[in-house]
């Protein structure tokens, strides 16, 4: 992630109003001598600046950008990129024509069609800006006149590593929660596990993980909503669940990728969701430590939370391609899906990926490996980057708020299937 000044202007250039030199004039007008400026040099940021036209003038600005790629991913044979997150400063009432000129070479260029960029002034409430994708030129663009001095743009509302740290710090203060650091990443970040409830004999062990792909920030918003409801002592569903189950939750599997502003890989360029058959401390310590903990305590249900760039729905990806798939697991999977549909209309089972061919599963994928390894129900949950077509929200699209509510609703579905997980 980099932040570069415009290539066609000297930031230190002088200009005058009524004969006054640059400093005095800008002080009176309350404007920065830097002019319009783009920066992504912070936690989860990602953008490279190609050019900013006329940053010091009160006119429309053409802002040309490129997304910075992840390290080369050997399993996927490419440098992934699609995630972006940056701030544009000194923008109040300035019209910005933003163009991401390498969008056509992104990991999922088809996903730009129907997509609208996320924007925020306070990094709390995110709204959508109408966005256009020129498939022939490979350029993603939008025009926006911010109301305030700085605006943030992102592929989806970010959930930074700092937010993750705040979440686990908050959660460990609940009496039902134990925080354990399983190990550290290649960049030296903590691999955090939250255990909610007591692991008594006979209890079902429920695993929930997210952010294997760091750019899928909706996953951690989902887990945040799930956790907040799970520790609510006044919530009857949560109390009933914790009588039967203990939860093992890894809110952020890939903190290095999150901090670096990656789309799909960790610091070594590993796609963690292709590392579960043979993880190593050298390339995928995150999976290595989490899978070892699963082997230690066991798994009765795994929910791996993701985001899908193209499909405008929330949906499950089941495990029917694994060798251990049988009628019991099929019924559990169908019951779980139906229960989640009843719990929230933001989930549906009509649209999703094509069903897998029997015995065709790639056991390096998390849910395939864990489901096969433990003979348990294991599902991937996908959420949209765009919106839920069945319940569209033109102002926000799919949002952090809806992800949190989806996570909270998941507990009702788990409660329905918990007695049959063994």
Coordinates of C-alpha atoms in Angstrom, one line a residue:
X1 CA 0.0 0.0 0.0
X2 CA 1.4 3.3 -1.0
X3 CA 0.4 7.0 -1.1
X4 CA 1.9 9.0 -3.9
X5 CA 1.6 12.7 -4.7
X6 CA 0.4 13.7 -8.1
X7 CA 2.8 13.3 -10.9
X8 CA 1.8 16.5 -12.7
X9 CA 2.0 19.1 -9.9
X10 CA 4.5 20.3 -7.3
X11 CA 2.8 20.3 -3.9
X12 CA 5.0 23.2 -2.8
X13 CA 3.9 25.4 -5.8
X14 CA 2.8 28.9 -4.9
X15 CA -0.6 30.4 -5.9
X16 CA -2.2 33.7 -5.0
X17 CA -5.5 35.2 -4.3
X18 CA -5.8 39.0 -4.4
X19 CA -2.0 39.3 -4.5
X20 CA -1.5 37.2 -1.4
X21 CA 1.0 34.3 -1.5
X22 CA 0.1 30.7 -1.0
X23 CA 0.4 30.5 2.8
X24 CA -1.7 33.5 3.7
X25 CA -4.4 32.9 1.2
X26 CA -4.9 29.2 2.2
X27 CA -4.9 30.1 5.9
X28 CA -7.7 32.6 5.3
X29 CA -9.7 30.1 3.3
X30 CA -9.0 27.2 5.7
X31 CA -7.6 24.9 3.1
X32 CA -4.5 22.7 3.2
X33 CA -1.5 23.6 1.1
X34 CA -1.4 20.0 0.0
X35 CA -4.7 20.1 -1.9
X36 CA -6.6 16.9 -2.7
X37 CA -4.6 14.0 -1.5
X38 CA -5.0 10.2 -1.5
X39 CA -3.6 8.0 1.3
X40 CA -3.8 4.3 2.2
X41 CA -0.8 4.0 4.5
X42 CA -2.7 2.6 7.5
X43 CA -4.2 -0.7 8.8
X44 CA -6.0 -2.5 6.0
X45 CA -5.4 0.2 3.5
X46 CA -4.7 -0.5 -0.2
X47 CA -4.3 1.8 -3.2
X48 CA -1.6 3.1 -5.5
X49 CA -1.9 6.6 -6.9
X50 CA -1.3 7.1 -10.6
X51 CA -2.3 10.7 -10.9
X52 CA -4.4 13.5 -9.4
X53 CA -5.3 16.3 -11.8
X54 CA -5.3 19.9 -10.4
X55 CA -5.2 19.0 -6.7
X56 CA -4.7 22.6 -5.6
X57 CA -7.6 24.1 -7.6
X58 CA -11.3 24.4 -6.9
X59 CA -12.4 22.3 -9.8
X60 CA -13.3 18.8 -10.7
X61 CA -10.4 16.4 -10.0
X62 CA -9.6 13.3 -12.0
X63 CA -8.2 10.8 -9.6
X64 CA -6.5 7.8 -11.3
X65 CA -5.6 4.8 -9.0
X66 CA -4.6 1.2 -9.1
X67 CA -5.1 -1.6 -6.6
X68 CA -1.9 -3.0 -5.1
X69 CA -1.7 -6.8 -5.5
X70 CA -1.2 -9.5 -2.9
X71 CA 2.0 -11.5 -3.0
X72 CA 2.1 -14.2 -5.6
X73 CA -0.1 -17.1 -4.6
X74 CA 1.4 -20.4 -5.8
X75 CA -1.8 -22.5 -5.2
X76 CA -3.9 -20.1 -7.3
X77 CA -1.1 -19.2 -9.7
X78 CA -1.7 -15.5 -9.6
X79 CA -1.3 -12.3 -7.7
X80 CA -4.7 -11.6 -6.3
X81 CA -6.2 -8.1 -6.0
X82 CA -9.7 -6.6 -5.6
X83 CA -9.7 -5.1 -2.1
X84 CA -9.1 -1.4 -1.8
X85 CA -9.5 1.1 1.1
X86 CA -8.2 4.6 1.1
X87 CA -8.9 8.2 2.3
X88 CA -9.1 11.2 0.1
X89 CA -8.4 14.4 2.0
X90 CA -9.2 18.1 1.5
X91 CA -12.3 17.2 -0.5
X92 CA -15.3 19.2 0.9
X93 CA -17.4 20.3 -2.0
X94 CA -14.7 19.2 -4.5
X95 CA -16.0 16.9 -7.2
X96 CA -13.9 13.7 -7.6
X97 CA -13.9 11.6 -10.7
X98 CA -12.2 8.4 -9.4
X99 CA -11.0 5.8 -11.8
X100 CA -9.4 2.5 -10.8
X101 CA -7.5 1.7 -14.0
X102 CA -6.4 -1.9 -13.4
X103 CA -9.9 -3.1 -12.3
X104 CA -10.2 -5.3 -15.4
X105 CA -7.2 -7.3 -14.3
X106 CA -8.6 -7.9 -10.8
X107 CA -9.1 -11.5 -9.4
X108 CA -12.9 -11.3 -10.2
X109 CA -13.4 -8.7 -12.9
X110 CA -17.0 -9.9 -13.6
X111 CA -17.9 -9.0 -10.0
X112 CA -17.6 -5.2 -10.8
X113 CA -20.8 -5.3 -12.8
X114 CA -23.6 -4.2 -10.5
X115 CA -21.2 -3.2 -7.8
X116 CA -21.3 0.2 -6.0
X117 CA -18.4 1.5 -4.0
X118 CA -18.6 1.9 -0.2
X119 CA -18.0 5.4 1.3
X120 CA -17.9 6.8 4.8
X121 CA -17.0 10.0 6.6
X122 CA -16.8 8.6 10.1
X123 CA -15.7 5.0 9.3
X124 CA -18.8 3.8 11.2
X125 CA -21.7 4.3 8.8
X126 CA -21.0 3.3 5.2
X127 CA -23.1 4.2 2.2
X128 CA -22.9 3.4 -1.5
X129 CA -21.9 5.7 -4.3
X130 CA -23.2 4.8 -7.8
X131 CA -20.3 3.2 -9.7
X132 CA -19.7 2.2 -13.3
X133 CA -17.5 -0.5 -14.8
X134 CA -16.3 -0.3 -18.3
X135 CA -15.5 -3.9 -19.1
X136 CA -13.8 -3.0 -22.4
X137 CA -11.4 -0.5 -20.8
X138 CA -11.2 -2.5 -17.6
X139 CA -11.8 0.7 -15.5
X140 CA -14.0 1.0 -12.4
X141 CA -15.2 4.6 -11.9
X142 CA -17.4 6.9 -9.8
X143 CA -18.1 10.6 -9.4
X144 CA -18.7 11.9 -5.9
X145 CA -18.7 15.4 -4.3
X146 CA -17.9 14.8 -0.6
X147 CA -19.7 16.9 2.1
X148 CA -16.7 16.9 4.4
X149 CA -12.9 17.4 4.4
X150 CA -12.1 13.7 4.1
X151 CA -13.9 10.7 2.7
X152 CA -13.0 7.0 2.9
X153 CA -13.7 4.6 0.0
X154 CA -13.5 0.9 0.2
X155 CA -14.5 -2.3 -1.6
X156 CA -16.5 -3.2 1.5
X157 CA -16.7 -1.6 4.9
X158 CA -13.3 -2.5 6.5
X159 CA -12.8 -4.5 9.6
X160 CA -9.3 -3.6 10.5
X161 CA -6.8 -5.5 12.7
X162 CA -7.3 -2.7 15.3
X163 CA -11.0 -3.4 15.3
X164 CA -10.3 -7.1 15.7
X165 CA -8.1 -6.4 18.7
X166 CA -10.8 -4.3 20.2
X167 CA -13.3 -7.1 19.7
X168 CA -11.3 -9.8 21.4
X169 CA -10.4 -7.4 24.2
X170 CA -14.1 -6.7 24.8
X171 CA -15.1 -10.3 24.6
X172 CA -12.5 -11.6 27.1
X173 CA -14.1 -9.5 29.8
X174 CA -17.3 -11.5 29.7
X175 CA -17.4 -14.2 32.3
X176 CA -18.4 -16.8 29.8
X177 CA -15.4 -16.1 27.5
X178 CA -11.8 -17.3 27.6
X179 CA -9.3 -15.8 25.2
X180 CA -6.4 -18.0 24.1
X181 CA -3.5 -17.0 21.8
X182 CA -2.8 -20.1 19.7
X183 CA 0.4 -18.8 18.2
X184 CA 1.7 -16.0 16.0
X185 CA 1.7 -15.2 12.3
X186 CA 4.6 -14.6 10.0
X187 CA 4.3 -10.9 10.7
X188 CA 4.1 -11.5 14.4
X189 CA 0.4 -10.9 14.9
X190 CA -1.6 -13.0 17.4
X191 CA -3.8 -15.9 16.3
X192 CA -6.7 -15.4 18.7
X193 CA -9.2 -18.1 19.8
X194 CA -12.3 -17.2 21.9
X195 CA -13.9 -20.0 23.8
X196 CA -17.5 -19.2 24.9
X197 CA -19.0 -21.5 27.5
X198 CA -17.6 -24.5 29.3
X199 CA -16.3 -27.6 27.5
X200 CA -18.2 -30.1 29.7
X201 CA -18.6 -33.7 28.8
X202 CA -21.4 -34.3 26.3
X203 CA -21.5 -30.7 25.0
X204 CA -21.4 -30.1 21.2
X205 CA -18.3 -28.3 20.0
X206 CA -19.2 -25.5 17.6
X207 CA -16.4 -23.9 15.6
X208 CA -16.9 -20.5 13.9
X209 CA -14.0 -19.0 11.9
X210 CA -13.7 -16.0 9.6
X211 CA -11.4 -13.9 7.5
X212 CA -9.4 -16.7 5.9
X213 CA -9.6 -14.3 3.0
X214 CA -8.8 -10.9 4.6
X215 CA -10.6 -8.8 2.1
X216 CA -13.9 -10.5 3.1
X217 CA -14.5 -8.1 6.0
X218 CA -18.2 -8.9 6.3
X219 CA -17.1 -12.2 7.9
X220 CA -15.8 -10.5 11.0
X221 CA -18.9 -8.3 11.3
X222 CA -21.0 -11.5 11.1
X223 CA -18.9 -13.0 13.9
X224 CA -19.1 -9.9 16.0
X225 CA -22.9 -10.0 15.8
X226 CA -22.9 -13.7 16.7
X227 CA -20.6 -13.2 19.7
X228 CA -22.5 -10.2 21.1
X229 CA -25.7 -12.2 21.1
X230 CA -24.0 -15.4 22.4
X231 CA -22.8 -13.6 25.6
X232 CA -26.1 -11.8 26.2
X233 CA -27.3 -13.4 29.5
X234 CA -30.9 -12.1 28.8
X235 CA -31.1 -13.9 25.4
X236 CA -33.0 -17.2 25.8
X237 CA -31.6 -18.7 22.6
X238 CA -28.0 -18.1 23.8
X239 CA -28.6 -19.5 27.2
X240 CA -30.2 -22.6 25.8
X241 CA -27.3 -23.0 23.3
X242 CA -24.6 -22.7 26.0
X243 CA -26.3 -25.5 28.0
X244 CA -25.8 -27.8 25.1
X245 CA -22.7 -26.4 23.3
X246 CA -19.3 -24.8 23.7
X247 CA -18.2 -22.4 21.0
X248 CA -14.7 -22.1 19.6
X249 CA -14.4 -18.8 17.6
X250 CA -11.5 -17.5 15.5
X251 CA -12.8 -14.1 14.4
X252 CA -9.8 -13.4 12.2
X253 CA -7.8 -16.3 10.7
X254 CA -5.6 -14.0 8.6
X255 CA -4.5 -10.9 10.6
X256 CA -1.4 -10.4 8.5
X257 CA -3.5 -10.1 5.3
X258 CA -6.0 -7.9 7.1
X259 CA -3.3 -5.5 8.3
X260 CA -1.5 -5.4 4.9
X261 CA -4.7 -4.8 2.9
X262 CA -4.7 -8.1 1.0
X263 CA -7.7 -9.7 -0.7
X264 CA -7.0 -13.4 -0.3
X265 CA -3.5 -14.2 1.0
X266 CA -1.4 -14.0 4.1
X267 CA 2.1 -12.5 4.4
X268 CA 3.7 -15.4 2.5
X269 CA 1.2 -15.3 -0.3
X270 CA -0.7 -18.4 0.9
X271 CA -4.4 -18.7 0.3
X272 CA -5.3 -20.1 3.7
X273 CA -8.4 -21.8 2.4
X274 CA -6.1 -24.1 0.3
X275 CA -3.8 -25.0 3.2
X276 CA -5.9 -27.3 5.3
X277 CA -4.6 -30.6 4.0
X278 CA -1.0 -29.9 4.9
X279 CA -0.4 -26.6 6.8
X280 CA 3.1 -25.5 7.8
X281 CA 4.6 -23.0 10.1
X282 CA 6.6 -21.7 7.2
X283 CA 3.7 -20.7 4.9
X284 CA 0.5 -21.1 6.9
X285 CA 1.0 -21.0 10.7
X286 CA -2.6 -19.7 11.0
X287 CA -4.1 -22.9 9.7
X288 CA -1.4 -25.0 11.4
X289 CA -2.3 -23.8 14.9
X290 CA -6.1 -23.7 14.4
X291 CA -6.2 -27.2 12.9
X292 CA -4.0 -28.6 15.8
X293 CA -6.5 -27.1 18.3
X294 CA -9.4 -28.7 16.4
X295 CA -7.6 -32.0 16.7
X296 CA -7.1 -31.5 20.4
X297 CA -10.7 -30.6 21.3
X298 CA -12.8 -32.0 18.5
X299 CA -15.4 -30.5 16.1
X300 CA -19.2 -31.2 15.9
X301 CA -20.0 -28.3 13.6
X302 CA -17.8 -25.9 11.6
X303 CA -19.1 -22.7 10.2
X304 CA -16.5 -21.0 7.9
X305 CA -17.6 -17.4 7.2
X306 CA -16.7 -15.7 3.8
X307 CA -17.9 -13.1 1.3
X308 CA -18.7 -13.7 -2.4
X309 CA -17.7 -11.0 -4.9
X310 CA -20.2 -11.9 -7.6
X311 CA -23.5 -13.4 -6.2
X312 CA -25.9 -10.9 -4.6
X313 CA -27.1 -13.4 -1.9
X314 CA -26.2 -15.0 1.4
X315 CA -25.9 -18.7 0.9
X316 CA -24.3 -22.0 2.1
X317 CA -21.7 -24.1 0.3
X318 CA -22.2 -27.6 1.5
X319 CA -19.9 -30.6 1.8
X320 CA -21.5 -33.1 -0.5
X321 CA -18.2 -33.7 -2.5
X322 CA -16.3 -35.2 0.5
X323 CA -15.8 -38.9 0.7
X324 CA -17.6 -39.1 4.1
X325 CA -20.8 -37.4 2.8
X326 CA -23.7 -39.6 3.7
X327 CA -27.5 -39.5 4.3
X328 CA -26.9 -38.3 7.9
X329 CA -24.8 -35.4 6.9
X330 CA -27.1 -34.5 4.0
X331 CA -30.1 -34.4 6.4
X332 CA -28.1 -32.3 8.9
X333 CA -27.1 -29.9 6.2
X334 CA -30.6 -29.6 4.8
X335 CA -32.1 -29.1 8.3
X336 CA -29.4 -26.5 9.1
X337 CA -30.1 -24.5 5.9
X338 CA -33.9 -24.6 6.4
X339 CA -33.4 -23.5 10.0
X340 CA -31.3 -20.5 8.9
X341 CA -33.9 -19.6 6.3
X342 CA -36.5 -19.5 9.1
X343 CA -34.3 -17.4 11.3
X344 CA -33.8 -14.6 8.8
X345 CA -35.0 -13.6 5.3
X346 CA -31.5 -12.3 4.6
X347 CA -30.5 -16.0 4.0
X348 CA -31.8 -18.1 1.2
X349 CA -31.1 -21.5 -0.3
X350 CA -32.2 -21.1 -3.9
X351 CA -29.1 -19.3 -5.3
X352 CA -25.5 -20.4 -4.8
X353 CA -22.7 -22.4 -6.3
X354 CA -23.5 -25.5 -8.4
X355 CA -23.6 -28.7 -6.3
X356 CA -20.4 -30.7 -6.2
X357 CA -20.0 -34.1 -7.8
X358 CA -19.7 -36.9 -5.3
X359 CA -16.1 -37.6 -4.2
X360 CA -14.8 -34.6 -6.0
X361 CA -13.9 -32.4 -3.0
X362 CA -10.6 -30.6 -2.7
X363 CA -9.5 -31.6 0.8
X364 CA -7.1 -28.7 1.1
X365 CA -10.2 -26.5 1.5
X366 CA -11.2 -25.8 5.2
X367 CA -14.7 -27.2 5.4
X368 CA -13.9 -30.2 3.1
X369 CA -10.9 -31.2 5.3
X370 CA -12.6 -30.6 8.6
X371 CA -15.8 -32.2 7.6
X372 CA -13.9 -35.3 6.3
X373 CA -11.5 -35.4 9.2
X374 CA -14.2 -35.3 11.9
X375 CA -17.2 -36.7 10.0
X376 CA -19.1 -33.6 11.1
X377 CA -21.4 -31.0 9.6
X378 CA -19.1 -28.3 8.0
X379 CA -20.5 -25.5 5.9
X380 CA -19.1 -22.3 4.3
X381 CA -21.3 -19.2 4.6
X382 CA -21.0 -16.7 1.8
X383 CA -22.3 -13.1 2.1
X384 CA -22.5 -10.6 -0.7
X385 CA -20.2 -7.7 -1.4
X386 CA -23.0 -6.1 -3.3
X387 CA -26.5 -6.5 -1.8
X388 CA -29.2 -9.0 -1.2
X389 CA -31.2 -8.9 -4.4
X390 CA -34.2 -10.3 -2.5
X391 CA -34.2 -7.4 0.0
X392 CA -32.2 -4.6 -1.6
X393 CA -31.1 -1.5 0.2
X394 CA -30.1 1.1 -2.4
X395 CA -28.5 3.4 0.2
X396 CA -26.2 0.9 1.9
X397 CA -26.4 -2.3 0.0
X398 CA -25.1 -5.2 2.0
X399 CA -23.6 -3.6 5.2
X400 CA -21.9 -4.2 8.5
X401 CA -25.2 -3.8 10.2
X402 CA -26.8 -6.6 8.2
X403 CA -23.8 -8.9 8.6
X404 CA -24.0 -8.5 12.4
X405 CA -27.7 -9.3 12.4
X406 CA -27.1 -12.3 10.2
X407 CA -24.5 -13.5 12.7
X408 CA -27.0 -13.1 15.6
X409 CA -29.7 -15.0 13.6
X410 CA -27.3 -17.9 13.1
X411 CA -27.6 -18.9 16.7
X412 CA -31.3 -19.8 16.3
X413 CA -30.3 -22.2 13.4
X414 CA -27.5 -23.8 15.4
X415 CA -29.9 -24.3 18.4
X416 CA -32.3 -26.2 16.1
X417 CA -29.7 -28.7 14.9
X418 CA -27.5 -28.9 18.0
X419 CA -29.2 -32.1 19.5
X420 CA -28.5 -34.0 16.2
X421 CA -24.9 -33.1 15.7
X422 CA -23.8 -36.4 17.2

